[in-house]
Amino acid sequence: MPQLHFRFRFRCSRGTGCVGSCVRIHEKAASWCIVGVVVTLCACRHLLELLRRSAIQGESNSVLIVGPRGAGKTMLLQCVLRDLLQEKEAQKNLLQVHLNGLLQTDDRIALKEITRQLNLENVVGDKVFGSFAENLAFLLEALKKGDRSSSRPVLFVLDEFDLFAHHKNQTLLYNLFDVSQSAQTPVAVVGVTCRLDVLELLEKRVKSRFSHRQIHLLSSFGFSEYLQTVRTQLSLPDDFTDRGFAQDWNSSIQTLCEDKSVEEALQRHFNSSKDFRSLHMLLMLCLSRVSVSKPSIKPADLLDASRLCLCDAKANMLHGLSILELCLIIAMKHLNDVYEGEPFNLQMVHNEFKKFLQRKSNSMYNFEQPVVMKAFEHLQQLELIRPVDGSSAKTQREFQLMRLMLDHSQIMEALQKYPQCPTDVKQWAMSAFG
Amino acid sequence: MIDSVCSLCVSSLVISVEGLPRPTIIIPEQHILIEGDDEDNPYVAKVIRLFGDESGEQMKAVVQWFVRVSEVPLSKLKLLGREPHPQEIFHYQGRICDDEVNVESILRPVQVKHLDSATPFPNSDDKDTMYVKLSWDSKAFRVVDSALVESACEPASPSSQLPHAVSGVETESLHSATKLSASKCLSTKRRNLATRTPGVCKKLELHSKWEDVVSQLLDKELDSKVMLAHRLSSSPPQPHPVTHRLTPINKAHRSPVTQGTIRLKPSTIALNRLPPSKMNRPLLSARENSTRSVLTLTSFKTLVAVYTIHLTKAQSHPTCPHNFAVCLIRNLLDNQQDLNSDGEDEDEFVPSQKELNGCSEEDEDDGEEEAGLDSEEEILVKKGRGTTAVFRTPRSKQKTHSLTRTPRKNPNKKIMPGTPRTPHQATPSIPCRSLPTRQPANILEEARARLHVSSVPESLPCREQEFQDIYSFVESKIIDGTGGCMYISGVPGTGKTATVHEVMRCLQHAADVDEIPTFHFIEINGMKMTDPHQAYVQILQNLTGQKATPDHAAALLDKRFNNPAPRKQTTVLLVDELDLLWTRKQNVMYNLFDWPTQRHARLVVLTIANTMDLPERIMINRVASRLGLTRMSFQPYSFKQLQQIIMSRLNKVKAFEEDALQLVSRKVAALSGDARRCLDICRRATEICEHSTTNPSATGLVGMSHVMEALNEMFSSAYITAIKCASMQEQLFLRAVIAEFRRLGLEEATFQQVFVQHQALCRLEGLQPISVSEGLAVCQRLGACRLLLLEPSRLGVLQRVRLNVSQDDVLYALKAD
């Protein structure tokens, strides 16, 4: 049973790790329910055809895949590549270079990485020596020597493409696109980005060399498809080893998805974002509660997980503060109300707090200035308050201007849940004016 | 330093060179060396006639040129079909060659022998005899008639004119001394005359100063050598420490030590008068003479090795002396290895041999060269251990040597064993494909292949006028042998580079069929280099194949373009993306435009950039003025032209409907006039057509609908669709942003303000209000797509929010829902 459990967990985590049923995209298009069916199938075919022509006919191409985060851009590319590499002709010819804008932060690093991945002749072991200029000249010379019919096509995948556009002079992009538009080694440049305005980042001569093919991957599906996805993602496949368990599990998933409260929670998530990564987060939280003694997901699990996902981070932090710090936060809130969001300093906050002590408090004592100062600094460390930009560090600490980084709703929410909060403090917080 | 006295008789010429006891007489039909770019390999020519010019002050000579092996382009050298002999020269029969030279540039006579093409080259070390087998007309090698080559009257050999010196060694070294110092002096003189710009002057001064230092060091070293020799000769011939070490050799060559030291002395004195670069040769012969003596051999070896290392560093042209040095050292080491056949030192030499081989293969790689030589030094030091008296001088020498050379970044890194090193001859290439490319199968694929921007069209339509202008500009410059600049501007995709390439292709063809003189075409691109100063490096590498640092390359190019040289062909330089060569001082641009104005440069510079007013906008006056007013601007293509371009590319492949083509070209012409765009759209349209042929009514041609689809795909902005596809909360947030903007009357608000609106809207829509964290996440997602513009997220609720789309677009997208 524990082994089964492990296997089962593994399966589920794998299922959630990737955007599900892409595998089946060609076997049964109907199961491709993740993203809007028509758009994705079209995009998939477009990309596959493009890369196939590069690999087999040696045609140079460039294309951008654009879509919001978590829409399945990388997944699409991976699926297409896997399909492409199943063809022997393509597999034998295609060279691949994968770059990421977050890793290759400038052209110097990117060039070394390209040279390394292409394993050109100036690579020694795993390292590339030589200056930036030499490397560039070498790579360009190498690409120039090739021609359409004789040299292996190279696929360049540029993840976070928009970051490459910020490199100096866009040298790398210019050269890649220039190669793709001239009779040299066949290359296919595939950029992956979430920025819709990515073309505006390109310099005009770079832009002119780009073929302007864009594949927009937008998640244009409705809630019913979303629900269907949740179901397929959680279901075990038919060929699962323990058939009995698989059937039990699948039926429990079926009932789970039909539950009204679950549907509501999922609807809330769907309303908030169509991103599959956040959905996977939610489902992983549920799945991690499954154990040998509790072999199915109950609606309560999902609701708990959903609450965990949606809870407010800052409000949670407020729960861990001392009463004094909380009082200071409330004093700041009142200052914000009175002065309409103008910045404040420690002295003002302390005065406000003292006013509260004099007038309303019967459970709180006054604190020494150094203690208040310490509490104030602690709040700053937690980034619940931050100094106003441009205020010089020379001013004394108690007069340094600050802003509150919390919304009123967060403060009120935290107060409701704060353990053993004195009533007079609560009342003070809720009163209109301090 | 040199006075070349010209006698007034036209039948012969007397040249007196300082350092030579007697003037040399030059007569017609004699072979001579003429000063050129390369001081170590002067030009070879035969005097046909001597005459004085109109004023009678300037003596000139009409010559028949010979070409050295090093002057034949590497690519053409393959035509020879065998390894050229280093002393081989070719009878030059090409055209366009200034065959008049000033007599000042004549260095000295030289011996030239004609050999039948079948006879092998005589095995001789004499550097003063050249051998002619073939002729070269810049395209092919041909067998040459001996009558053309052999001098009518063989002049007395130069050495025989000299009084017979103490030994053959000295005669020869003196001889080469004169030759060299003459060449050096002449060139220094020329340089001083030619240089006008202060910057260049400085560089050259530095250069010559350096040479001075080197020669001083050499002198010093030689003095100490002589002292040493004296000491050795005066000391009684008792067994020296060194003989202990090299006993087996000593056994093999039974000769008294004294003999060796006596022989050593004259040759070192002779050395003293030698300028650096040709020193190795007498040493070599000296070595041959003194192989009998072990002591002499060893000391000489050290001397030779240290000098060659030194010389390699000191030379401004690293290749020639370096080659020489390397082969010399290798000779020595071979010799040594033979001698030490007992095997005691074998392991020390095996790696060094490798080192040397690598070194000689990769002459141009400076770093490698240094590394190789360093290990060489190491070995020498190792060898020298234990022989204190003899080896002290070389070691101190080494110190000075390390002072003179330029500092390296990681001196230890390259010598360290085990450190992986860049392979010596890394050829840039992409692996070959294992399976052949598939040919286009149907008419649409055929059309697609033809429409790819990379496919070279048979002709360039719609740019006839521009083509003609550029062609005649460059052609006239080539024919006149002058230089000039041209500035070409135009928006991207208007065929600037393509037209220039086409012009060059045509001119090259014209040169091939002998309509115009041959020329050299070089292309650089501002975007294809990492730094503007790399331009020098690339130009130099294209011109001569040399590698150098940017500063050095600039100096070499400056020298090349500023100095007169016989047999210079025109260079056409294409500078693409000129604006990238901008530096704060603009010295790169300045130089590029200044060289063509030099009298001897014969340089035509064609520059390409996007903007029409680049010279006025970014160039300072002296640069803009040198660029001149020869400008040309490429207008964006009109729709008719675009249509014509597509038609000519398709070339009767019927794949498009007439209307479809017109739509594409009109659309592109209205937007940008970029031909690349036009071709890309057509290509995409063929793809769409191919996939939609499931529809049986289709004709198989690309129609209006396909083109429309392609156009939409490429030109439509995705913002509206993106908003439509956004999640409910994201849409609400956008609405809240607009509501807040309207309330404030500003186009900017903080997240906190927008969030209040958002909560209100949520309630209005009957949705559960979201928490601040969630709201921030929504906001960030919109920011990542750039539907919103945000401040950095660390500001939290205080970050300011702006729309990146117009409010109308947002409202339109949300309403249509």
CSV table of C-alpha atoms in Angstrom, one decimal, chain A residues 15 18 20 25 61 63-64 109 156 182 193 208 242 270 288 297 306 314 324 369 403-404 410 419 423:
chain,number,residue,atom,x,y,z
A,15,GLY,CA,0.5,15.0,-14.2
A,18,CYS,CA,3.3,19.5,-17.0
A,20,GLY,CA,-1.4,17.6,-18.7
A,25,ILE,CA,-2.8,16.0,-28.6
A,61,ASN,CA,12.6,30.9,-39.9
A,63,VAL,CA,8.9,33.0,-34.7
A,64,LEU,CA,7.7,34.4,-31.4
A,109,ILE,CA,27.4,34.9,-21.7
A,156,PHE,CA,17.6,28.6,-31.2
A,182,SER,CA,20.4,35.3,-45.4
A,193,THR,CA,7.8,35.7,-24.1
A,208,SER,CA,12.9,44.4,-40.1
A,242,ASP,CA,-3.9,-1.3,-9.5
A,270,PHE,CA,-10.9,30.6,-12.2
A,288,SER,CA,-0.5,16.2,-0.2
A,297,ILE,CA,-9.6,13.9,-1.7
A,306,SER,CA,-8.2,27.1,-1.5
A,314,LYS,CA,0.4,40.8,4.9
A,324,LEU,CA,2.4,47.7,20.9
A,369,GLN,CA,10.4,56.2,23.8
A,403,ARG,CA,4.6,55.4,4.6
A,404,LEU,CA,2.3,52.6,5.6
A,410,GLN,CA,-5.9,44.2,5.8
A,419,PRO,CA,-5.6,36.4,19.4
A,423,THR,CA,-11.4,45.4,23.2
